mmCIF file of C-alpha atoms and ligand atoms in Angstrom:
data_model
loop_
_atom_site.group_PDB
_atom_site.id
_atom_site.type_symbol
_atom_site.label_atom_id
_atom_site.label_comp_id
_atom_site.label_asym_id
_atom_site.label_seq_id
_atom_site.Cartn_x
_atom_site.Cartn_y
_atom_site.Cartn_z
ATOM 1 C CA MET A 266 -10.507 16.976 -21.411
ATOM 2 C CA ASN A 267 -10.703 16.538 -17.682
ATOM 3 C CA SER A 268 -13.872 18.220 -16.465
ATOM 4 C CA ALA A 269 -11.922 19.592 -13.507
ATOM 5 C CA ALA A 270 -9.393 21.393 -15.690
ATOM 6 C CA LYS A 271 -9.965 25.119 -15.712
ATOM 7 C CA THR A 272 -8.274 27.854 -17.616
ATOM 8 C CA SER A 273 -8.544 30.434 -14.857
ATOM 9 C CA GLY A 274 -9.576 30.703 -11.249
ATOM 10 C CA PRO A 275 -8.990 28.239 -8.474
ATOM 11 C CA THR A 276 -9.874 24.573 -8.374
ATOM 12 C CA ILE A 277 -12.359 24.245 -5.533
ATOM 13 C CA LEU A 278 -12.474 20.983 -3.567
ATOM 14 C CA ALA A 279 -14.970 20.136 -0.840
ATOM 15 C CA ILE A 280 -13.570 17.806 1.816
ATOM 16 C CA ALA A 281 -16.764 16.199 2.991
ATOM 17 C CA ASN A 282 -18.127 13.390 5.117
ATOM 18 C CA GLN A 283 -21.024 13.855 7.497
ATOM 19 C CA LYS A 284 -19.287 11.619 10.013
ATOM 20 C CA GLY A 285 -17.177 13.513 12.560
ATOM 21 C CA GLY A 286 -13.642 12.515 13.459
ATOM 22 C CA VAL A 287 -12.644 11.119 10.057
ATOM 23 C CA ALA A 288 -9.868 13.728 9.582
ATOM 24 C CA LYS A 289 -11.649 16.215 7.305
ATOM 25 C CA THR A 290 -10.108 19.190 9.072
ATOM 26 C CA THR A 291 -6.684 17.566 9.388
ATOM 27 C CA SER A 292 -6.772 16.720 5.680
ATOM 28 C CA VAL A 293 -7.741 20.273 4.696
ATOM 29 C CA ALA A 294 -4.894 21.744 6.763
ATOM 30 C CA SER A 295 -2.337 19.145 5.616
ATOM 31 C CA LEU A 296 -3.279 19.089 1.933
ATOM 32 C CA GLY A 297 -3.362 22.880 1.991
ATOM 33 C CA ALA A 298 0.178 23.011 3.373
ATOM 34 C CA ALA A 299 1.321 20.349 0.884
ATOM 35 C CA LEU A 300 -0.216 22.161 -2.095
ATOM 36 C CA ALA A 301 1.472 25.372 -0.931
ATOM 37 C CA GLU A 302 4.825 23.514 -0.793
ATOM 38 C CA LEU A 303 4.243 22.571 -4.415
ATOM 39 C CA GLY A 304 3.909 26.249 -5.269
ATOM 40 C CA GLY A 305 0.134 26.493 -5.182
ATOM 41 C CA ARG A 306 -1.630 29.572 -3.851
ATOM 42 C CA VAL A 307 -4.079 28.128 -1.371
ATOM 43 C CA LEU A 308 -7.197 29.327 0.428
ATOM 44 C CA LEU A 309 -8.775 27.178 3.128
ATOM 45 C CA VAL A 310 -12.405 27.802 4.062
ATOM 46 C CA ASP A 311 -13.670 26.791 7.492
ATOM 47 C CA LEU A 312 -17.329 25.791 7.190
ATOM 48 C CA ASP A 313 -17.612 24.121 10.585
ATOM 49 C CA PRO A 314 -19.043 26.241 13.464
ATOM 50 C CA GLN A 315 -16.673 24.370 15.777
ATOM 51 C CA ALA A 316 -13.917 26.335 13.971
ATOM 52 C CA CYS A 317 -11.328 23.583 14.464
ATOM 53 C CA LEU A 318 -9.564 24.471 11.200
ATOM 54 C CA THR A 319 -9.368 28.145 12.164
ATOM 55 C CA PHE A 320 -7.993 27.213 15.567
ATOM 56 C CA SER A 321 -5.505 24.707 14.148
ATOM 57 C CA LEU A 322 -4.017 27.466 11.988
ATOM 58 C CA GLY A 323 -3.135 29.439 15.088
ATOM 59 C CA ILE A 324 -6.122 31.796 15.002
ATOM 60 C CA ASP A 325 -8.335 32.197 18.041
ATOM 61 C CA PRO A 326 -11.910 32.527 16.734
ATOM 62 C CA GLU A 327 -12.713 34.689 19.767
ATOM 63 C CA ASP A 328 -10.348 37.372 18.463
ATOM 64 C CA LEU A 329 -12.170 37.701 15.143
ATOM 65 C CA ASP A 330 -14.661 40.452 14.356
ATOM 66 C CA LEU A 331 -15.430 39.071 10.916
ATOM 67 C CA SER A 332 -15.710 35.494 9.725
ATOM 68 C CA VAL A 333 -17.173 33.299 7.011
ATOM 69 C CA HIS A 334 -20.549 33.807 8.646
ATOM 70 C CA HIS A 335 -20.550 37.449 7.481
ATOM 71 C CA VAL A 336 -19.650 36.387 3.961
ATOM 72 C CA LEU A 337 -22.471 33.856 3.783
ATOM 73 C CA THR A 338 -25.268 35.743 5.491
ATOM 74 C CA LYS A 339 -24.345 39.417 5.021
ATOM 75 C CA GLY A 340 -22.777 39.278 1.589
ATOM 76 C CA LEU A 341 -19.423 40.613 2.802
ATOM 77 C CA ASP A 342 -16.553 40.298 0.310
ATOM 78 C CA PRO A 343 -14.334 37.362 1.380
ATOM 79 C CA THR A 344 -11.190 39.445 0.856
ATOM 80 C CA GLU A 345 -12.281 41.548 3.846
ATOM 81 C CA VAL A 346 -12.322 38.459 6.032
ATOM 82 C CA ILE A 347 -9.448 36.298 4.748
ATOM 83 C CA VAL A 348 -6.512 35.917 7.131
ATOM 84 C CA THR A 349 -2.969 34.960 6.115
ATOM 85 C CA THR A 350 -1.203 32.386 8.280
ATOM 86 C CA GLU A 351 2.332 31.297 9.087
ATOM 87 C CA ASP A 352 1.625 28.094 7.183
ATOM 88 C CA ALA A 353 1.773 29.883 3.805
ATOM 89 C CA VAL A 354 -1.933 29.399 3.246
ATOM 90 C CA ASP A 355 -4.781 31.872 3.609
ATOM 91 C CA VAL A 356 -7.904 31.044 5.539
ATOM 92 C CA LEU A 357 -11.482 32.221 5.527
ATOM 93 C CA PRO A 358 -12.058 31.613 9.229
ATOM 94 C CA ALA A 359 -15.136 30.484 11.125
ATOM 95 C CA THR A 360 -16.499 31.297 14.545
ATOM 96 C CA ILE A 361 -19.332 29.771 16.523
ATOM 97 C CA GLU A 362 -21.605 32.367 14.855
ATOM 98 C CA LEU A 363 -21.614 30.066 11.858
ATOM 99 C CA ALA A 364 -23.956 27.784 13.786
ATOM 100 C CA ARG A 365 -26.609 30.447 13.260
ATOM 101 C CA ALA A 366 -25.877 30.791 9.548
ATOM 102 C CA GLU A 367 -27.365 27.374 8.896
ATOM 103 C CA ALA A 368 -30.714 28.527 10.321
ATOM 104 C CA ASP A 369 -30.452 31.995 8.736
ATOM 105 C CA LEU A 370 -29.848 30.538 5.308
ATOM 106 C CA LEU A 371 -32.612 27.986 5.519
ATOM 107 C CA THR A 372 -35.268 30.507 4.498
ATOM 108 C CA ARG A 373 -33.140 32.316 1.904
ATOM 109 C CA THR A 374 -33.644 32.031 -1.813
ATOM 110 C CA GLY A 375 -30.564 30.692 -3.530
ATOM 111 C CA ARG A 376 -28.965 29.456 -0.308
ATOM 112 C CA GLU A 377 -27.267 26.591 -2.139
ATOM 113 C CA TYR A 378 -25.351 29.124 -4.233
ATOM 114 C CA VAL A 379 -24.271 31.449 -1.458
ATOM 115 C CA LEU A 380 -20.714 30.092 -1.241
ATOM 116 C CA LYS A 381 -20.288 29.642 -4.974
ATOM 117 C CA VAL A 382 -21.148 33.282 -5.592
ATOM 118 C CA SER A 383 -18.920 34.474 -2.735
ATOM 119 C CA LEU A 384 -15.902 32.604 -4.099
ATOM 120 C CA GLU A 385 -16.436 33.615 -7.708
ATOM 121 C CA ASP A 386 -13.810 36.337 -8.072
ATOM 122 C CA LEU A 387 -10.959 34.834 -6.069
ATOM 123 C CA ASP A 388 -8.677 34.445 -9.066
ATOM 124 C CA GLU A 389 -5.542 34.965 -6.974
ATOM 125 C CA TYR A 390 -5.745 31.345 -5.748
ATOM 126 C CA ASP A 391 -4.951 28.031 -7.447
ATOM 127 C CA TRP A 392 -6.767 25.960 -4.825
ATOM 128 C CA VAL A 393 -9.672 26.514 -2.489
ATOM 129 C CA LEU A 394 -10.268 23.704 0.019
ATOM 130 C CA LEU A 395 -13.609 23.647 1.832
ATOM 131 C CA ASP A 396 -13.642 22.083 5.301
ATOM 132 C CA CYS A 397 -17.209 20.813 5.616
ATOM 133 C CA PRO A 398 -19.103 20.370 8.890
ATOM 134 C CA PRO A 399 -20.144 16.889 10.061
ATOM 135 C CA SER A 400 -23.631 17.019 8.560
ATOM 136 C CA LEU A 401 -25.378 17.031 5.199
ATOM 137 C CA GLY A 402 -27.069 20.338 5.941
ATOM 138 C CA VAL A 403 -27.176 23.691 4.168
ATOM 139 C CA LEU A 404 -23.449 24.408 4.569
ATOM 140 C CA THR A 405 -22.324 21.091 3.078
ATOM 141 C CA VAL A 406 -24.752 21.433 0.184
ATOM 142 C CA ALA A 407 -23.494 24.994 -0.404
ATOM 143 C CA ALA A 408 -19.919 23.642 -0.391
ATOM 144 C CA LEU A 409 -20.766 20.885 -2.883
ATOM 145 C CA THR A 410 -22.516 23.448 -5.064
ATOM 146 C CA ALA A 411 -19.431 25.687 -5.075
ATOM 147 C CA ALA A 412 -16.951 22.849 -5.691
ATOM 148 C CA HIS A 413 -15.453 21.286 -8.774
ATOM 149 C CA GLY A 414 -14.662 18.124 -6.891
ATOM 150 C CA VAL A 415 -15.280 16.345 -3.627
ATOM 151 C CA VAL A 416 -12.766 14.343 -1.609
ATOM 152 C CA ILE A 417 -14.207 11.967 0.983
ATOM 153 C CA PRO A 418 -11.942 11.236 3.962
ATOM 154 C CA LEU A 419 -12.792 7.856 5.386
ATOM 155 C CA GLN A 420 -11.572 6.035 8.423
ATOM 156 C CA CYS A 421 -10.974 2.427 7.447
ATOM 157 C CA GLU A 422 -13.128 0.763 10.060
ATOM 158 C CA THR A 423 -15.993 -1.653 9.815
ATOM 159 C CA LEU A 424 -19.257 0.194 9.201
ATOM 160 C CA SER A 425 -17.440 3.492 8.599
ATOM 161 C CA HIS A 426 -18.757 3.319 5.063
ATOM 162 C CA ARG A 427 -22.410 3.267 6.054
ATOM 163 C CA GLY A 428 -22.643 7.023 5.654
ATOM 164 C CA VAL A 429 -20.911 7.062 2.275
ATOM 165 C CA GLY A 430 -24.049 6.023 0.389
ATOM 166 C CA GLN A 431 -25.950 8.915 1.943
ATOM 167 C CA LEU A 432 -23.192 11.366 1.051
ATOM 168 C CA LEU A 433 -23.162 10.065 -2.523
ATOM 169 C CA ASP A 434 -26.948 10.511 -2.678
ATOM 170 C CA THR A 435 -26.421 14.147 -1.714
ATOM 171 C CA VAL A 436 -23.690 14.506 -4.357
ATOM 172 C CA HIS A 437 -26.130 13.034 -6.869
ATOM 173 C CA ASP A 438 -28.826 15.559 -5.903
ATOM 174 C CA VAL A 439 -26.366 18.442 -6.090
ATOM 175 C CA ARG A 440 -25.354 17.293 -9.557
ATOM 176 C CA ARG A 441 -28.972 17.181 -10.638
ATOM 177 C CA PHE A 442 -30.083 20.495 -9.218
ATOM 178 C CA THR A 443 -27.272 22.924 -8.469
ATOM 179 C CA ASN A 444 -23.885 21.830 -9.830
ATOM 180 C CA ARG A 445 -23.810 19.551 -12.861
ATOM 181 C CA GLY A 446 -20.035 19.602 -13.071
ATOM 182 C CA LEU A 447 -19.373 18.200 -9.586
ATOM 183 C CA THR A 448 -17.150 15.114 -9.625
ATOM 184 C CA VAL A 449 -15.983 12.812 -6.851
ATOM 185 C CA TRP A 450 -12.178 12.957 -6.888
ATOM 186 C CA GLY A 451 -11.973 9.997 -4.568
ATOM 187 C CA VAL A 452 -11.983 8.502 -1.135
ATOM 188 C CA LEU A 453 -9.032 9.404 1.086
ATOM 189 C CA PRO A 454 -8.289 6.659 3.624
ATOM 190 C CA THR A 455 -7.348 8.278 6.935
ATOM 191 C CA LEU A 456 -6.297 7.131 10.402
ATOM 192 C CA TYR A 457 -4.978 4.093 8.603
ATOM 193 C CA ASP A 458 -3.428 1.287 10.585
ATOM 194 C CA GLY A 459 -1.505 -0.723 8.018
ATOM 195 C CA ARG A 460 -0.708 -3.449 10.545
ATOM 196 C CA THR A 461 -4.225 -4.793 10.213
ATOM 197 C CA ASN A 462 -5.413 -6.588 7.094
ATOM 198 C CA HIS A 463 -8.803 -5.430 8.166
ATOM 199 C CA ALA A 464 -8.154 -1.818 7.122
ATOM 200 C CA ARG A 465 -7.127 -2.953 3.640
ATOM 201 C CA THR A 466 -10.264 -5.108 3.313
ATOM 202 C CA VAL A 467 -12.540 -2.250 4.304
ATOM 203 C CA LEU A 468 -10.831 -0.047 1.753
ATOM 204 C CA ASP A 469 -11.237 -2.575 -1.064
ATOM 205 C CA THR A 470 -14.883 -3.121 -0.159
ATOM 206 C CA ILE A 471 -15.609 0.587 -0.257
ATOM 207 C CA SER A 472 -13.986 1.247 -3.605
ATOM 208 C CA GLU A 473 -15.803 -1.750 -5.125
ATOM 209 C CA THR A 474 -19.192 -1.085 -3.546
ATOM 210 C CA TYR A 475 -19.351 2.540 -4.587
ATOM 211 C CA ASP A 476 -17.111 2.430 -7.627
ATOM 212 C CA LEU A 477 -14.928 5.186 -6.212
ATOM 213 C CA GLU A 478 -11.295 5.955 -6.804
ATOM 214 C CA VAL A 479 -9.089 5.587 -3.742
ATOM 215 C CA LEU A 480 -6.539 8.360 -3.288
ATOM 216 C CA GLU A 481 -3.224 6.788 -2.308
ATOM 217 C CA PRO A 482 -1.305 6.427 -0.154
ATOM 218 C CA PRO A 483 -3.554 6.010 2.895
ATOM 219 C CA ILE A 484 -2.773 8.495 5.671
ATOM 220 C CA PRO A 485 -1.254 6.572 8.579
ATOM 221 C CA LYS A 486 -2.457 6.961 12.128
ATOM 222 C CA SER A 487 0.063 9.035 14.069
ATOM 223 C CA ILE A 488 0.018 10.854 17.364
ATOM 224 C CA ARG A 489 1.717 13.802 15.664
ATOM 225 C CA PHE A 490 -1.547 14.733 13.941
ATOM 226 C CA ALA A 491 -3.381 14.877 17.229
ATOM 227 C CA GLU A 492 -0.719 17.217 18.638
ATOM 228 C CA ALA A 493 -0.627 19.611 15.686
ATOM 229 C CA PRO A 494 -3.841 21.646 16.221
ATOM 230 C CA ALA A 495 -2.760 22.792 19.669
ATOM 231 C CA ALA A 496 0.526 24.022 18.160
ATOM 232 C CA GLY A 497 -1.395 26.106 15.623
ATOM 233 C CA ARG A 498 0.774 24.721 12.824
ATOM 234 C CA SER A 499 0.434 21.896 10.328
ATOM 235 C CA ILE A 500 2.715 18.909 10.897
ATOM 236 C CA LEU A 501 4.086 19.576 7.424
ATOM 237 C CA ARG A 502 5.631 22.694 8.926
ATOM 238 C CA THR A 503 6.660 21.396 12.326
ATOM 239 C CA THR A 504 8.081 18.055 11.210
ATOM 240 C CA ARG A 505 10.081 17.997 8.014
ATOM 241 C CA ARG A 506 10.165 14.246 7.515
ATOM 242 C CA HIS A 507 7.230 12.300 8.763
ATOM 243 C CA ARG A 508 5.394 9.468 7.048
ATOM 244 C CA GLY A 509 2.019 11.068 7.748
ATOM 245 C CA ALA A 510 3.123 14.396 6.297
ATOM 246 C CA ASP A 511 4.739 12.607 3.359
ATOM 247 C CA ALA A 512 1.518 10.701 2.670
ATOM 248 C CA TYR A 513 -0.350 13.995 2.399
ATOM 249 C CA ARG A 514 2.422 15.310 0.115
ATOM 250 C CA GLU A 515 1.918 12.324 -2.206
ATOM 251 C CA VAL A 516 -1.851 12.822 -2.267
ATOM 252 C CA ALA A 517 -1.320 16.522 -3.025
ATOM 253 C CA LYS A 518 0.800 15.561 -6.046
ATOM 254 C CA HIS A 519 -2.091 13.433 -7.334
ATOM 255 C CA LEU A 520 -4.448 16.371 -6.924
ATOM 256 C CA VAL A 521 -2.102 18.616 -8.906
ATOM 257 C CA ALA A 522 -1.788 15.986 -11.649
ATOM 258 C CA ARG A 523 -5.536 15.763 -11.875
ATOM 259 C CA LYS A 524 -5.969 19.536 -11.957
ATOM 260 C CA GLU A 525 -3.480 19.734 -14.788
ATOM 261 C CA GLY A 526 -5.286 16.980 -16.649
ATOM 262 C CA ARG A 527 -2.364 14.565 -16.437
ATOM 263 C CA THR A 528 -4.534 11.748 -15.072
ATOM 264 C CA PRO A 529 -7.763 10.406 -16.563
HETATM 265 N N1 ADP B 889 -3.583 10.483 10.761
HETATM 266 C C1 ADP B 889 -3.995 10.734 12.010
HETATM 267 N N2 ADP B 889 -3.455 10.064 13.055
HETATM 268 C C2 ADP B 889 -3.858 10.314 14.325
HETATM 269 N N3 ADP B 889 -4.794 11.190 14.657
HETATM 270 C C3 ADP B 889 -5.387 11.896 13.665
HETATM 271 C C4 ADP B 889 -5.011 11.703 12.298
HETATM 272 N N4 ADP B 889 -5.762 12.537 11.532
HETATM 273 C C5 ADP B 889 -6.563 13.208 12.383
HETATM 274 N N5 ADP B 889 -6.340 12.837 13.656
HETATM 275 C C6 ADP B 889 -7.023 13.307 14.877
HETATM 276 O O1 ADP B 889 -8.350 12.799 14.851
HETATM 277 C C7 ADP B 889 -9.272 13.761 15.378
HETATM 278 C C8 ADP B 889 -10.331 14.080 14.329
HETATM 279 O O2 ADP B 889 -9.714 14.708 13.218
HETATM 280 P P1 ADP B 889 -10.398 15.921 12.467
HETATM 281 O O3 ADP B 889 -9.478 16.301 11.373
HETATM 282 O O4 ADP B 889 -10.776 16.991 13.438
HETATM 283 O O5 ADP B 889 -11.685 15.202 11.907
HETATM 284 P P2 ADP B 889 -13.062 15.828 11.332
HETATM 285 O O6 ADP B 889 -12.761 17.184 10.818
HETATM 286 O O7 ADP B 889 -13.495 14.869 10.270
HETATM 287 O O8 ADP B 889 -14.015 15.837 12.491
HETATM 288 C C9 ADP B 889 -8.431 14.966 15.748
HETATM 289 O O9 ADP B 889 -8.140 14.907 17.127
HETATM 290 C C10 ADP B 889 -7.186 14.815 14.921
HETATM 291 O O10 ADP B 889 -6.067 15.444 15.520
HETATM 292 MG MG1 MG B 890 -13.630 19.021 11.230
#
């Protein structure tokens, strides 16, 4: 049986890479919208103090009294903080206060488990996607500890893979100490420019070097993605047919197949 298959409760995926600008947040928003289109009940969790995910879903962090920070450091029930959006997904939003959570948690016993415990009773969701910050700090480790699987967005450029080894070391540590069941679901190639052979070569090198599955198809580079956050809507909602949106839809289908144990 697939280790990710669960009989109840959501499948929790951490979208992680300590490098910034590799489309973690865009992938969380787009995969979330795509999974919702497929009938999934989806919660997105913003774990980045920059709150880009929160903002991209049309929520101004400045308007929020409560955020994920209160869940992590004050033990507030997430259902008191979760916001529903026009994109048919729910979000556990972040504000800049989250920057302090990292320091607050550093001296706390059990800090690695703080997110896992908070998400434990959210049985009303099929999917929880965790938008990790661009670091391998407390919040990313807490996300990996809470997750069943990790998806690694990767920009197909020379040297972009230098951080992957470090991330995999962290995954290895998490597996040893806090979450034995964690599996890497794969690398998601993003900002992909198919006109260059170079991108393809980088991709092949990465999957061989680290023995990682590559989630296909690669997500093409498109100006539409850059425009979406300001609109407060995912491009899956604003643009019906778009090759970038369709690529995320395909990837979402693979995730569903894996959750249902239809792929090895
Ligand atoms: N497929 C894409 N094509 C073009 N721009 C993209 C694409 N995916 C993401 N972007 C843009 O790249 C920037 C970084 O993406 P983001 O999702 O915020 O990355 P991260 O969360 O890893 O820092 C953003 O401005 C975003 O709009
Ligand atoms: Mg981000």
